PDB file of C-alpha atoms in Angstrom:
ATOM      1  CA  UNK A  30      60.363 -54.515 -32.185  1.00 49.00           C
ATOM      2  CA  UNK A  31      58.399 -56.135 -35.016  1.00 47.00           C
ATOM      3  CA  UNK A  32      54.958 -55.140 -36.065  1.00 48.00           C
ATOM      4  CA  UNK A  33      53.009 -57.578 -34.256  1.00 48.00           C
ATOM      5  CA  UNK A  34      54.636 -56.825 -30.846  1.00 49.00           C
ATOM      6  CA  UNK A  35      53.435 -52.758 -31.465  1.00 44.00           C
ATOM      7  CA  UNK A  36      49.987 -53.841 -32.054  1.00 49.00           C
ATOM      8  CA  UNK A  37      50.404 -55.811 -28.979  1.00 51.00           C
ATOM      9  CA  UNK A  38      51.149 -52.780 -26.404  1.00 44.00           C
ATOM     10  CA  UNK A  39      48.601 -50.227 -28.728  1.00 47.00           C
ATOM     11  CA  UNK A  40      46.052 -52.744 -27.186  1.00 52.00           C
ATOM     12  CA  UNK A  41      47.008 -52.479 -24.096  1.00 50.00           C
ATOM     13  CA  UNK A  42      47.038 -49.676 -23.574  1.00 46.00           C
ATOM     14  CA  UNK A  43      43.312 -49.109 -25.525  1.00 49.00           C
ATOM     15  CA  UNK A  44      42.693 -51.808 -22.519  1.00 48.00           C
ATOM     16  CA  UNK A  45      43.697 -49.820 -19.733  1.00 44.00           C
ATOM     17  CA  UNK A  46      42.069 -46.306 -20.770  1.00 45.00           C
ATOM     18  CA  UNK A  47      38.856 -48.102 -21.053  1.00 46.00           C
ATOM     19  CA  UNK A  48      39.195 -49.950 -17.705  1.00 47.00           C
ATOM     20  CA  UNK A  49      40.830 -46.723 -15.488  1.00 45.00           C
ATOM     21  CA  UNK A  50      37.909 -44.581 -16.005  1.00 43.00           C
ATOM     22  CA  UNK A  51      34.147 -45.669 -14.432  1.00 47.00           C
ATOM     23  CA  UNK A  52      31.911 -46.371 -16.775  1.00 46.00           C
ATOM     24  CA  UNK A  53      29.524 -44.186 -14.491  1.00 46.00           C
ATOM     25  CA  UNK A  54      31.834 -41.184 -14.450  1.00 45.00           C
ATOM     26  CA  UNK A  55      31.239 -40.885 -18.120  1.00 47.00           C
ATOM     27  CA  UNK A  56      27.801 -40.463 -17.920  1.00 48.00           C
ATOM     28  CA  UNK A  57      26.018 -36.925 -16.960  1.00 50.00           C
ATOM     29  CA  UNK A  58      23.021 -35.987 -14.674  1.00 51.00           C
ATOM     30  CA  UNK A  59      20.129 -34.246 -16.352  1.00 49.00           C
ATOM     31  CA  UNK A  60      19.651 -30.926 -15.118  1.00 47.00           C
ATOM     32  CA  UNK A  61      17.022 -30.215 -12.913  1.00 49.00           C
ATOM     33  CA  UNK A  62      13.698 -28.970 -14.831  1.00 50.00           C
ATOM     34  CA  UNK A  63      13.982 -25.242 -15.525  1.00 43.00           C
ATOM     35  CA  UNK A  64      10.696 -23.200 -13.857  1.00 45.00           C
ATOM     36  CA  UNK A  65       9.560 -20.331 -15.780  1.00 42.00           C
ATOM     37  CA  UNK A  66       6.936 -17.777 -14.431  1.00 45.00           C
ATOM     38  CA  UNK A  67       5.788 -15.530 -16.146  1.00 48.00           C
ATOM     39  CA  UNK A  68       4.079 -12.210 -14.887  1.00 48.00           C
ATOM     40  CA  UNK A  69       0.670 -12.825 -16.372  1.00 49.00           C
ATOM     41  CA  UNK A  70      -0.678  -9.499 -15.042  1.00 51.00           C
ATOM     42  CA  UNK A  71      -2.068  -8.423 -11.450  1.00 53.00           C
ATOM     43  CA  UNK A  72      -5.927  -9.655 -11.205  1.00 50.00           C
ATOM     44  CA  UNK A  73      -5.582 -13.188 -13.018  1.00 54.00           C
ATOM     45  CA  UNK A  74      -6.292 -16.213 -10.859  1.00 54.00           C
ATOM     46  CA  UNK A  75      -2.279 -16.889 -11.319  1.00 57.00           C
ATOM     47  CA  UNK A  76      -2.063 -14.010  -9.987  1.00 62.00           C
ATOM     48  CA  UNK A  77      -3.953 -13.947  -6.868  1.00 66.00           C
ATOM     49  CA  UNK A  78      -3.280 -17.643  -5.914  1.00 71.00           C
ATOM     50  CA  UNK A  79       0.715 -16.028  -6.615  1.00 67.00           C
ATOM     51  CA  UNK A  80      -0.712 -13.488  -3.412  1.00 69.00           C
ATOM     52  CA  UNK A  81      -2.269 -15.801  -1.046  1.00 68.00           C
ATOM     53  CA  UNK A  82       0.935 -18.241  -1.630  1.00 73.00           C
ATOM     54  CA  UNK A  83       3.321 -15.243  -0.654  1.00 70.00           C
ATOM     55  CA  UNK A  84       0.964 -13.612   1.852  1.00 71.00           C
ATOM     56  CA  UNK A  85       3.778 -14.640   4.259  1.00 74.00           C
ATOM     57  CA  UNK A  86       6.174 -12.098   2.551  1.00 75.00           C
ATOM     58  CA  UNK A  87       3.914  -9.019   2.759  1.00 74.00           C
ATOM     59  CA  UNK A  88       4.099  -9.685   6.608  1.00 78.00           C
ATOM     60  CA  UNK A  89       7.586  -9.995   6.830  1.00 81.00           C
ATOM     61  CA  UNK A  90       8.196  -6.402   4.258  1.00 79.00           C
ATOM     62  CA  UNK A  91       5.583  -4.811   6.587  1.00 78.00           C
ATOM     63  CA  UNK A  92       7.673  -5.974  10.044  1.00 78.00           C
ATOM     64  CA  UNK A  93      10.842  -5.060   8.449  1.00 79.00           C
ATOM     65  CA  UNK A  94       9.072  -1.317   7.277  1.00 76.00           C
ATOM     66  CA  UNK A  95       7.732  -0.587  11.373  1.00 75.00           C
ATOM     67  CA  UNK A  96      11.156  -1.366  12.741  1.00 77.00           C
ATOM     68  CA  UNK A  97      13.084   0.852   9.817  1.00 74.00           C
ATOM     69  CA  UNK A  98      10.418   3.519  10.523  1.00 72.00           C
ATOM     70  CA  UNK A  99      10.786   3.764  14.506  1.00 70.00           C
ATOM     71  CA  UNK A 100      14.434   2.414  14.422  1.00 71.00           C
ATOM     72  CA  UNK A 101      16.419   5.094  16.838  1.00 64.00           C
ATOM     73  CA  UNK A 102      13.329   7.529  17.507  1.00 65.00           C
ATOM     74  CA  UNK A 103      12.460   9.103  20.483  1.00 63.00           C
ATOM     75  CA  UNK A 104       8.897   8.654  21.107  1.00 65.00           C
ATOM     76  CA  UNK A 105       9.232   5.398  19.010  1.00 64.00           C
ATOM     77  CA  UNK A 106       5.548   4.257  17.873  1.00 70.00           C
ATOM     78  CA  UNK A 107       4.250   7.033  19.818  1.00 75.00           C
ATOM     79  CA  UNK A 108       4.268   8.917  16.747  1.00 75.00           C
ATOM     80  CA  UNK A 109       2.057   7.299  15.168  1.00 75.00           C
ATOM     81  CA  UNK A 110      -0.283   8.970  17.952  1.00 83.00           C
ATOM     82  CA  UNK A 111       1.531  12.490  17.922  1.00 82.00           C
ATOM     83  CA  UNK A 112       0.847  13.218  14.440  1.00 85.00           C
ATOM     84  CA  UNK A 113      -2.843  13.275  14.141  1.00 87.00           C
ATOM     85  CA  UNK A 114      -2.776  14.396  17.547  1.00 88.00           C
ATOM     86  CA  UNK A 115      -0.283  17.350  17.291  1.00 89.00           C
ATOM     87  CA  UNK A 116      -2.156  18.145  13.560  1.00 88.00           C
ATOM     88  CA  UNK A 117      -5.521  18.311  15.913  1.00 90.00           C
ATOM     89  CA  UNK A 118      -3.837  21.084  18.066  1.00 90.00           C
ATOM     90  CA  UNK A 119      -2.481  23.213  15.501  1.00 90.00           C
ATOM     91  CA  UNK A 120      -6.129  23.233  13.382  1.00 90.00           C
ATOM     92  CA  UNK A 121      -7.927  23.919  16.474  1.00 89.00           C
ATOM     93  CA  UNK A 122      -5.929  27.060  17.427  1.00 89.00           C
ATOM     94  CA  UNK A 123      -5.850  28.200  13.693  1.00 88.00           C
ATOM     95  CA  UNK A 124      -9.756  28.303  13.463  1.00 85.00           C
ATOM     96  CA  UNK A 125     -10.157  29.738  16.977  1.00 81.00           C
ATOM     97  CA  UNK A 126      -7.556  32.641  16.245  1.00 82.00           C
ATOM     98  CA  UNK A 127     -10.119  32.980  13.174  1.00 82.00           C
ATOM     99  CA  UNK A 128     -13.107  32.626  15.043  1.00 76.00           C
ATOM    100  CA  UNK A 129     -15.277  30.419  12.890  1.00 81.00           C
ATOM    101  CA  UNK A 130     -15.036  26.674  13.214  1.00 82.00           C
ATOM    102  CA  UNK A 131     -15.817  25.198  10.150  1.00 81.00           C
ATOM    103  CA  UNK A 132     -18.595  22.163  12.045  1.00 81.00           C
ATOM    104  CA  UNK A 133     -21.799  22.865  13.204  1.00 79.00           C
ATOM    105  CA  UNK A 134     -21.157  21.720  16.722  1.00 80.00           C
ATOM    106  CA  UNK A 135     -17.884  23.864  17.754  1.00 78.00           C
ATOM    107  CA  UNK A 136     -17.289  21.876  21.066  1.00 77.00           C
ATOM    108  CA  UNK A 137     -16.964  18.733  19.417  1.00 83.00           C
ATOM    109  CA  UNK A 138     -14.458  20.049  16.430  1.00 88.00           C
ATOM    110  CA  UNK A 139     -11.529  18.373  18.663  1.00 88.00           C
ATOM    111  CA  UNK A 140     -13.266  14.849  17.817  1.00 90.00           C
ATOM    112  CA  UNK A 141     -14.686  15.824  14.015  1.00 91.00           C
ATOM    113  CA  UNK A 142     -11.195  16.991  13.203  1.00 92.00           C
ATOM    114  CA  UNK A 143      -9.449  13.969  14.268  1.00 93.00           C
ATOM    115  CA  UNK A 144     -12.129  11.924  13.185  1.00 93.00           C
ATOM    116  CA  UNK A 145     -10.876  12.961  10.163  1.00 93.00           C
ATOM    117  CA  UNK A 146      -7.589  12.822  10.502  1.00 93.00           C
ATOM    118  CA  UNK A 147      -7.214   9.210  11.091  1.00 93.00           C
ATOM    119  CA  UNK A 148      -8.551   7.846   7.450  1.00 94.00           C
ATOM    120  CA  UNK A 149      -6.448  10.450   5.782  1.00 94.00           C
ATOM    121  CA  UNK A 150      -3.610   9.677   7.285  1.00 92.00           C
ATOM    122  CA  UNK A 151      -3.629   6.051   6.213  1.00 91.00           C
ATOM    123  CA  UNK A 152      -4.355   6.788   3.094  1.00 94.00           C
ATOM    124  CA  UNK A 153      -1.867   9.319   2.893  1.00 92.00           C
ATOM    125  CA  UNK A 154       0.873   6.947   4.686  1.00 90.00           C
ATOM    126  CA  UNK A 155       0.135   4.132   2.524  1.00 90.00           C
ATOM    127  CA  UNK A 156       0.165   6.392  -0.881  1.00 92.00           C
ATOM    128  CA  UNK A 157       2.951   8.070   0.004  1.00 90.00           C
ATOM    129  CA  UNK A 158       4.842   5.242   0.445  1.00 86.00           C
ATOM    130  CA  UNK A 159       3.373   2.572  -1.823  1.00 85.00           C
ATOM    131  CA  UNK A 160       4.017   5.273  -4.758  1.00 87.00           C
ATOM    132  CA  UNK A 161       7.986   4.592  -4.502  1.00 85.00           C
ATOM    133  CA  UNK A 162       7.802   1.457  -3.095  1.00 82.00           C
ATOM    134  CA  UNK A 163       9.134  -0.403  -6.354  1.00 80.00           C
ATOM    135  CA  UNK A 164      11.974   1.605  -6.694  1.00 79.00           C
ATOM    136  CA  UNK A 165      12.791   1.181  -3.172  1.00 76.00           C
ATOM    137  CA  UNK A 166      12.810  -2.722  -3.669  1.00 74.00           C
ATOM    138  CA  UNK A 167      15.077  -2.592  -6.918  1.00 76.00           C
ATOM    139  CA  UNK A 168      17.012  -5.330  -5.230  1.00 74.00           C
ATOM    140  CA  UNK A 169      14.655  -7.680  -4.583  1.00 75.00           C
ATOM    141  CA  UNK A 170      12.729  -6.952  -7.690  1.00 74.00           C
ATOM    142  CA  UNK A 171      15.555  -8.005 -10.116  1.00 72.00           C
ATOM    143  CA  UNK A 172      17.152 -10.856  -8.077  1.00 73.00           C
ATOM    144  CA  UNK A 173      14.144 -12.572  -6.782  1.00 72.00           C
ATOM    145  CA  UNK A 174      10.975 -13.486  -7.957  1.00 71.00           C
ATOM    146  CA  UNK A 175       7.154 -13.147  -6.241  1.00 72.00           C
ATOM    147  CA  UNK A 176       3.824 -10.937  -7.222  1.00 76.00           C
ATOM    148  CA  UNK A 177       4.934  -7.191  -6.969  1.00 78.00           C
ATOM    149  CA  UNK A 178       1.513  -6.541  -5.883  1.00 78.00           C
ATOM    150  CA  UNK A 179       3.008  -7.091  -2.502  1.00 82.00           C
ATOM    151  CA  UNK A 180       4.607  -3.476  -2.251  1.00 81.00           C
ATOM    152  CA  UNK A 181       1.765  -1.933  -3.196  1.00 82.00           C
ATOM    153  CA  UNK A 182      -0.429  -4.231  -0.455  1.00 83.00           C
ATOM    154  CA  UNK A 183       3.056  -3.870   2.373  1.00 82.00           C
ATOM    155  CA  UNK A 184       2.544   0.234   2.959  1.00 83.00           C
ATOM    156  CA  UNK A 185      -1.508  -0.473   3.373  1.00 85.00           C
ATOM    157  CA  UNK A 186      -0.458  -2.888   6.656  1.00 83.00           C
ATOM    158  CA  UNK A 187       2.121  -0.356   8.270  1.00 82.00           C
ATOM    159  CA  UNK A 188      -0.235   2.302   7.933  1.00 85.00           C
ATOM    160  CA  UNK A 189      -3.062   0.426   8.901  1.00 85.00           C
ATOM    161  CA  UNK A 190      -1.258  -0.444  12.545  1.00 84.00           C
ATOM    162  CA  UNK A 191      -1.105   3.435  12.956  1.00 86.00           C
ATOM    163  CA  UNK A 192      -4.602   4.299  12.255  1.00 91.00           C
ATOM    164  CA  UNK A 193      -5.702   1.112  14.907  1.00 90.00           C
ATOM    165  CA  UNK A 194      -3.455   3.174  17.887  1.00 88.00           C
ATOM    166  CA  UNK A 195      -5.042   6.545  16.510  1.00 90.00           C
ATOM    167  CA  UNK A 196      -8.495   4.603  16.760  1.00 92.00           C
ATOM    168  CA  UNK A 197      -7.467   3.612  20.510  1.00 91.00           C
ATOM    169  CA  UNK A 198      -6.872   7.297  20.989  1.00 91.00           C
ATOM    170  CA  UNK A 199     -10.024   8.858  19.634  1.00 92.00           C
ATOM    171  CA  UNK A 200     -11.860   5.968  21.713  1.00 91.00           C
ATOM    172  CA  UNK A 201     -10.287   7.980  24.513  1.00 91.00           C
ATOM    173  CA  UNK A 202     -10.923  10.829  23.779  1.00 90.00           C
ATOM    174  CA  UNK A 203     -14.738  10.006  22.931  1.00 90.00           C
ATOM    175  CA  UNK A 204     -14.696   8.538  26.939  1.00 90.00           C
ATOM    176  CA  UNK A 205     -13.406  11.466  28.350  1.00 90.00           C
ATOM    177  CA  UNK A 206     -16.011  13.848  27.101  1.00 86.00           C
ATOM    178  CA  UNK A 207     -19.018  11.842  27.226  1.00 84.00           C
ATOM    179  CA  UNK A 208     -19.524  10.933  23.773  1.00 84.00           C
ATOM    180  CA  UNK A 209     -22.437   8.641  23.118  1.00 83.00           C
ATOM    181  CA  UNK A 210     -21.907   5.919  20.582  1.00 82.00           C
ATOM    182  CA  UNK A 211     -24.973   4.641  18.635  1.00 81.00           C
ATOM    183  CA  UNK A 212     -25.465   1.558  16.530  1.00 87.00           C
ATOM    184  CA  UNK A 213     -24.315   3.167  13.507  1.00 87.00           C
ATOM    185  CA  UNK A 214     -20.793   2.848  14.676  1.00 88.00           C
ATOM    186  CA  UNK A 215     -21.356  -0.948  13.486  1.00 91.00           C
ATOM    187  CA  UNK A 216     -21.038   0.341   9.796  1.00 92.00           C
ATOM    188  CA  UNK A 217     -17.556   1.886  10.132  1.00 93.00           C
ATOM    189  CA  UNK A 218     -15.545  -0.679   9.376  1.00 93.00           C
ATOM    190  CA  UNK A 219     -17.396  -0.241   5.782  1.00 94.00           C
ATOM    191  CA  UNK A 220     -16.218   3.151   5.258  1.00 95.00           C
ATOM    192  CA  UNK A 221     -12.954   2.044   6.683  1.00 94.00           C
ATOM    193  CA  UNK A 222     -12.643  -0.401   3.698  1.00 94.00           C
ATOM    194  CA  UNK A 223     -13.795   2.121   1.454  1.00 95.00           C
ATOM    195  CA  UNK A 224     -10.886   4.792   2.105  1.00 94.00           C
ATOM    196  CA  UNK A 225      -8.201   1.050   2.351  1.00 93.00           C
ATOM    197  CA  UNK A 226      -9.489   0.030  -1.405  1.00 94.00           C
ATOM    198  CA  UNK A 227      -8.901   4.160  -2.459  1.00 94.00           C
ATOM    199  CA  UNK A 228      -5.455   3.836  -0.837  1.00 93.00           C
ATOM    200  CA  UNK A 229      -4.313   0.338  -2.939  1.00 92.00           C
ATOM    201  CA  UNK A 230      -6.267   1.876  -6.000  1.00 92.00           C
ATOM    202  CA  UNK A 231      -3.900   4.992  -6.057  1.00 93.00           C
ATOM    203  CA  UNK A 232      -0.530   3.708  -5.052  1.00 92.00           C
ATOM    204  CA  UNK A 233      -1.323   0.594  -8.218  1.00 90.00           C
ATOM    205  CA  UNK A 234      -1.489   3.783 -10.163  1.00 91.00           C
ATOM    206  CA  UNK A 235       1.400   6.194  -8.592  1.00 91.00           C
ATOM    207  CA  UNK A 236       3.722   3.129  -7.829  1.00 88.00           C
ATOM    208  CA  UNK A 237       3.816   1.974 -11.849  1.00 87.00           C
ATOM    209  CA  UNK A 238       4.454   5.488 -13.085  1.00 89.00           C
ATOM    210  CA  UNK A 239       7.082   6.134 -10.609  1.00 87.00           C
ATOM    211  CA  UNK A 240       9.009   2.970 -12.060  1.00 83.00           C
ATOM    212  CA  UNK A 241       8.282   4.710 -15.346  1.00 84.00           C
ATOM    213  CA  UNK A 242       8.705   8.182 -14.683  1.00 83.00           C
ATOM    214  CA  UNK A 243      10.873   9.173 -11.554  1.00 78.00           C
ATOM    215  CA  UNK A 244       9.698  12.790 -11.233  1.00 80.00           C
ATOM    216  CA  UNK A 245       5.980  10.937 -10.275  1.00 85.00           C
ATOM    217  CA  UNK A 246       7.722  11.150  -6.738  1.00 84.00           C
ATOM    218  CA  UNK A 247       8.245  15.208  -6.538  1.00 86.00           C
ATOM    219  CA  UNK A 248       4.511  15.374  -7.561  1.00 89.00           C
ATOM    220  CA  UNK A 249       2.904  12.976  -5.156  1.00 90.00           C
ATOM    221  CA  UNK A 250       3.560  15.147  -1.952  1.00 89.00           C
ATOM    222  CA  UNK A 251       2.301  18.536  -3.577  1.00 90.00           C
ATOM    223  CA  UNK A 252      -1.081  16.018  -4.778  1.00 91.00           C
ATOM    224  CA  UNK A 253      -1.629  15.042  -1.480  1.00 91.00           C
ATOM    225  CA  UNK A 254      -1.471  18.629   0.009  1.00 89.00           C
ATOM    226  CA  UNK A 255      -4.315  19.777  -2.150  1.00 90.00           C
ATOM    227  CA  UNK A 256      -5.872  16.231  -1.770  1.00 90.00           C
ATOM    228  CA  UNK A 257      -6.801  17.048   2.163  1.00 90.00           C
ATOM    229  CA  UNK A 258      -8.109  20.317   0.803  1.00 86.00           C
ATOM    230  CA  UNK A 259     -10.397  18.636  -1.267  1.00 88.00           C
ATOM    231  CA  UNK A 260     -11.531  15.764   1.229  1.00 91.00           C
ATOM    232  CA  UNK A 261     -13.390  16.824   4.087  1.00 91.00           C
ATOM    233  CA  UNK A 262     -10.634  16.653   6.291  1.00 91.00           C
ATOM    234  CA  UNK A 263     -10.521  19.896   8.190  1.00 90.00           C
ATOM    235  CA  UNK A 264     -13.838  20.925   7.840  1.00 90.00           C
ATOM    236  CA  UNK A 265     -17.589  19.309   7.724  1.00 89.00           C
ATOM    237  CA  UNK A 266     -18.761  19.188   4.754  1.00 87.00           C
ATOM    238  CA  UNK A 267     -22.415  19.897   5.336  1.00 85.00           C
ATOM    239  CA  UNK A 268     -21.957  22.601   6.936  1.00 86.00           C
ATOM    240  CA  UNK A 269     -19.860  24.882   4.303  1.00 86.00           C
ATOM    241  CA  UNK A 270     -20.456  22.480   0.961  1.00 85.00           C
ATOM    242  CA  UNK A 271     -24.144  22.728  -0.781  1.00 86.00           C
ATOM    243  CA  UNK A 272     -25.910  19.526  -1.474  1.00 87.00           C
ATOM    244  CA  UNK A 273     -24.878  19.830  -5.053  1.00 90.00           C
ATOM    245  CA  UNK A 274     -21.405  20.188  -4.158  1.00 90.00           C
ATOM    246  CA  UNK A 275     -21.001  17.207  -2.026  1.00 91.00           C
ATOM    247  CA  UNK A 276     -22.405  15.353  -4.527  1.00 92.00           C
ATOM    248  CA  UNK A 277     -19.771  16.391  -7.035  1.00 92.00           C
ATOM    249  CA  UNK A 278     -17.677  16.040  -4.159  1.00 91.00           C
ATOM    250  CA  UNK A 279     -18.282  12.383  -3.482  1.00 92.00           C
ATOM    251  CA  UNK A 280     -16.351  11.539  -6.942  1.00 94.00           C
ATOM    252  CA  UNK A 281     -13.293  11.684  -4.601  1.00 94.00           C
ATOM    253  CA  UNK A 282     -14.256   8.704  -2.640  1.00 95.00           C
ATOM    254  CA  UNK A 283     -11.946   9.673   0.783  1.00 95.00           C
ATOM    255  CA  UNK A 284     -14.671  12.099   0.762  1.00 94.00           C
ATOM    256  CA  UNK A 285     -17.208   9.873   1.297  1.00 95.00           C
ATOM    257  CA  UNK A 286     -15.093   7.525   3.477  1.00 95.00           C
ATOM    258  CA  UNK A 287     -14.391  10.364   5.787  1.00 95.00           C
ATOM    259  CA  UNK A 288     -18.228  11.825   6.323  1.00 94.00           C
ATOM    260  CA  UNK A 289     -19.094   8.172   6.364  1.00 94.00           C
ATOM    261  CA  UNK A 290     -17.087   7.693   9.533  1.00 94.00           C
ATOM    262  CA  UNK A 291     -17.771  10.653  11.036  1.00 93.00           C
ATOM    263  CA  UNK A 292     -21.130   9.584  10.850  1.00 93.00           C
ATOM    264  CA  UNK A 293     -20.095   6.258  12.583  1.00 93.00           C
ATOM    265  CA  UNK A 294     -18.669   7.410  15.433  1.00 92.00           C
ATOM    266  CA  UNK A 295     -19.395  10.933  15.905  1.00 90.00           C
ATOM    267  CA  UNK A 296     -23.461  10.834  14.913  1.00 87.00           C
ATOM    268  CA  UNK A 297     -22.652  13.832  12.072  1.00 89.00           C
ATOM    269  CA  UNK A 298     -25.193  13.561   9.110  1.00 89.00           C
ATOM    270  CA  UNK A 299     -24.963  10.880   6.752  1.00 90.00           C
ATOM    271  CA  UNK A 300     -23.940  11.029   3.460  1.00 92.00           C
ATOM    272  CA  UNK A 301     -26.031  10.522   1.258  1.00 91.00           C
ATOM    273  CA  UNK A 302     -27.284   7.585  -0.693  1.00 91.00           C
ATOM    274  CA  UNK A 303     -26.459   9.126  -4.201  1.00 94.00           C
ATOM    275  CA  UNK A 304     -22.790   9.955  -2.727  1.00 94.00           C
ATOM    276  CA  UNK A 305     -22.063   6.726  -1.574  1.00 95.00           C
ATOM    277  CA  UNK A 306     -23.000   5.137  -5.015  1.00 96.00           C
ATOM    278  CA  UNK A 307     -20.573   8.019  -6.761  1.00 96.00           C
ATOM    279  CA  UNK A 308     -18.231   7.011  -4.801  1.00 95.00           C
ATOM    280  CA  UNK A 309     -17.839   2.908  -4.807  1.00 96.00           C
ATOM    281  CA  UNK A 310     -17.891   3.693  -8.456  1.00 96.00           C
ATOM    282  CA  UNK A 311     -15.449   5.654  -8.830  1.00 95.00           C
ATOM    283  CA  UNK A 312     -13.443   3.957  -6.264  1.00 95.00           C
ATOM    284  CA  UNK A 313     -13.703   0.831  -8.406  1.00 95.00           C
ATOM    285  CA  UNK A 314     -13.073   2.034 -11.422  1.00 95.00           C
ATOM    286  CA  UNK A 315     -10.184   3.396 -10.064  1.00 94.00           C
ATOM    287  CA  UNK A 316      -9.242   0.151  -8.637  1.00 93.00           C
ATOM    288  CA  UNK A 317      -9.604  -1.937 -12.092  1.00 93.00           C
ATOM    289  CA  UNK A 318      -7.731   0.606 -14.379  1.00 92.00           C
ATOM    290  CA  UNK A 319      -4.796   0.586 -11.630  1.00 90.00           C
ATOM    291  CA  UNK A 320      -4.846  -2.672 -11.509  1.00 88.00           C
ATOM    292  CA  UNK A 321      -4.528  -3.222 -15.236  1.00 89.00           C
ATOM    293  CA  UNK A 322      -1.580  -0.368 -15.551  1.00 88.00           C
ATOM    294  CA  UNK A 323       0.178  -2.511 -13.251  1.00 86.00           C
ATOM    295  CA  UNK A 324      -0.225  -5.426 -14.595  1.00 82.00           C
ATOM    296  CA  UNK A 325       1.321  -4.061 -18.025  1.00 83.00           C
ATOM    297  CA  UNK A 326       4.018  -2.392 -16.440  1.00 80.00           C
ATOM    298  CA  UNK A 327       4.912  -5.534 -14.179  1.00 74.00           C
ATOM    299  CA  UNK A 328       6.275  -7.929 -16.619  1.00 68.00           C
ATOM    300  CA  UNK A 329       9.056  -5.231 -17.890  1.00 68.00           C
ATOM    301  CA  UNK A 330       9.205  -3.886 -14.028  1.00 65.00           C
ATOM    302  CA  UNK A 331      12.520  -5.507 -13.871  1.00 57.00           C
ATOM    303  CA  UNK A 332      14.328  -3.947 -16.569  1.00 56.00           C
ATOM    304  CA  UNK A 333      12.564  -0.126 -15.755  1.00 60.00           C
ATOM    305  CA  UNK A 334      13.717   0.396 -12.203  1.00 58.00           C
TER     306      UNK A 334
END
């Protein structure tokens, strides 16, 4: 074959390679644009609008956290009424085998006592479990992304549905022995929101050092015990604390929240004004500097728990 029959087929077959593949097959699809977020802190307008957008979520973590807690029980939900309830019995027959009932109106310690009960227990519930609640969620903190305010804000909902069937029950219980209810019972829900900001302030707090530092966990419990010593829980506070005292006291706002809705319901003195100042203070303070500790520990949450 000469020289100018090579050349010949070489073309060719230049000619069919270009032909046999698409033109379109060479070319390649851009990617899709690349989203970045970034964790610009709790408390930034990102931030919030980042809540309200996923508000949907901390329904659906709050659902799935009733059905895991009552899954297989006996009584079911009814616990959420036997606790306080059962906690009522055992307090009562404790101070009568003492014989001095820490309230100035011993017939009506039943209703002061789980007057009590009710705001500590939420707050208690939702700290409790809003403390360990990013560790618990490892797996959807490192796989998928929305605010992790939402564990913190997911106990405060669960809880919450057990102090409304407690509230049905002290209702009840305010019915059956003939329990007036005044106007002031219009200014609960105030003291109500006081103890639910106390209870997101904490866990902000307990919830980033327990991604930090695990043994946060072992220490929350034993806090908590001493915490309902401290609170006016068990006791009224008028009637054992000095007016000094309670206003020291009233740095602890549950304090505060509690006498405040004793005072609601169950016509108990009022605290007072200084008190109630002390303790939105505090209770906001506490709120902001939680806030701001998890906001710094959220954008390296990921790589802690």
């Amino acid at each position: 074959m000469d020289r100018d029959g090579w050349d010949t087929i070489q073309g060719d077959m230049q000619a069919s390679d270009t032909t046999a593949v698409p033109a379109t097959a060479t070319t390649r699809e851009e990617p899709p644009e690349l989203r970045y977020f970034d964790a610009g802190g709790v408390g930034t307008v990102q931030s919030l609008c980042d809540l309200w957008n996923f508000r949907g979520l901390a329904w659906t973590l709050a659902v799935r956290d009733v059905r895991v807690q009552y899954r297989q029980s006996l009584l079911g939900i009814s616990w959420a009424l036997a606790r306080p309830f059962l906690t009522m019995l055992v307090f009562i027959w404790l101070f009568g085998m003492i014989g001095r009932v820490p309230a100035d109106r011993p017939s009506d310690y039943g209703l002061l006592l789980f007057a009590g009960l009710l705001p500590w227990q939420w707050f208690t519930s939702c700290v409790s479990v809003g403390s360990n609640s990013l560790v618990a969620n490892e797996h959807l903190i490192t796989k998928v992304f929305f605010p992790r305010w939402i564990l913190v804000l997911s106990p405060l909902l669960v809880a919450g549905l057990d102090f409304i069937l407690g509230l049905l029950l002290l209702a009840g219980m305010m019915v059956w022995k003939g329990h007036p209810v005044g106007l002031e019972c219009l200014l609960a829900p105030l003291f109500v929101l006081l103890a639910a900001v106390s209870a997101i302030a904490m866990t902000s707090w307990l919830a980033a050092m327990n991604a930090l530092y695990r043994d946060v966990r072992h220490v929350v419990p034993f806090a908590l015990q001493l915490g309902m010593l401290v609170s006016p829980v068990v006791y009224q506070s008028d009637t054992i604390l000095s007016a000094r005292v309670q206003t020291i006291a009233s740095i602890n706002p549950m304090a505060t929240a509690i006498n405040g809705f004793r005072y609601c319901l169950l016509g108990t003195p009022a605290p007072a004004g200084i008190e109630i100042i002390i303790s939105v203070i505090s209770c906001l303070l506490l709120l902001l500097s939680g806030v701001w500790f998890f906001g710094k520990v959220e954008s390296t949450i990921a790589d802690r728990v």
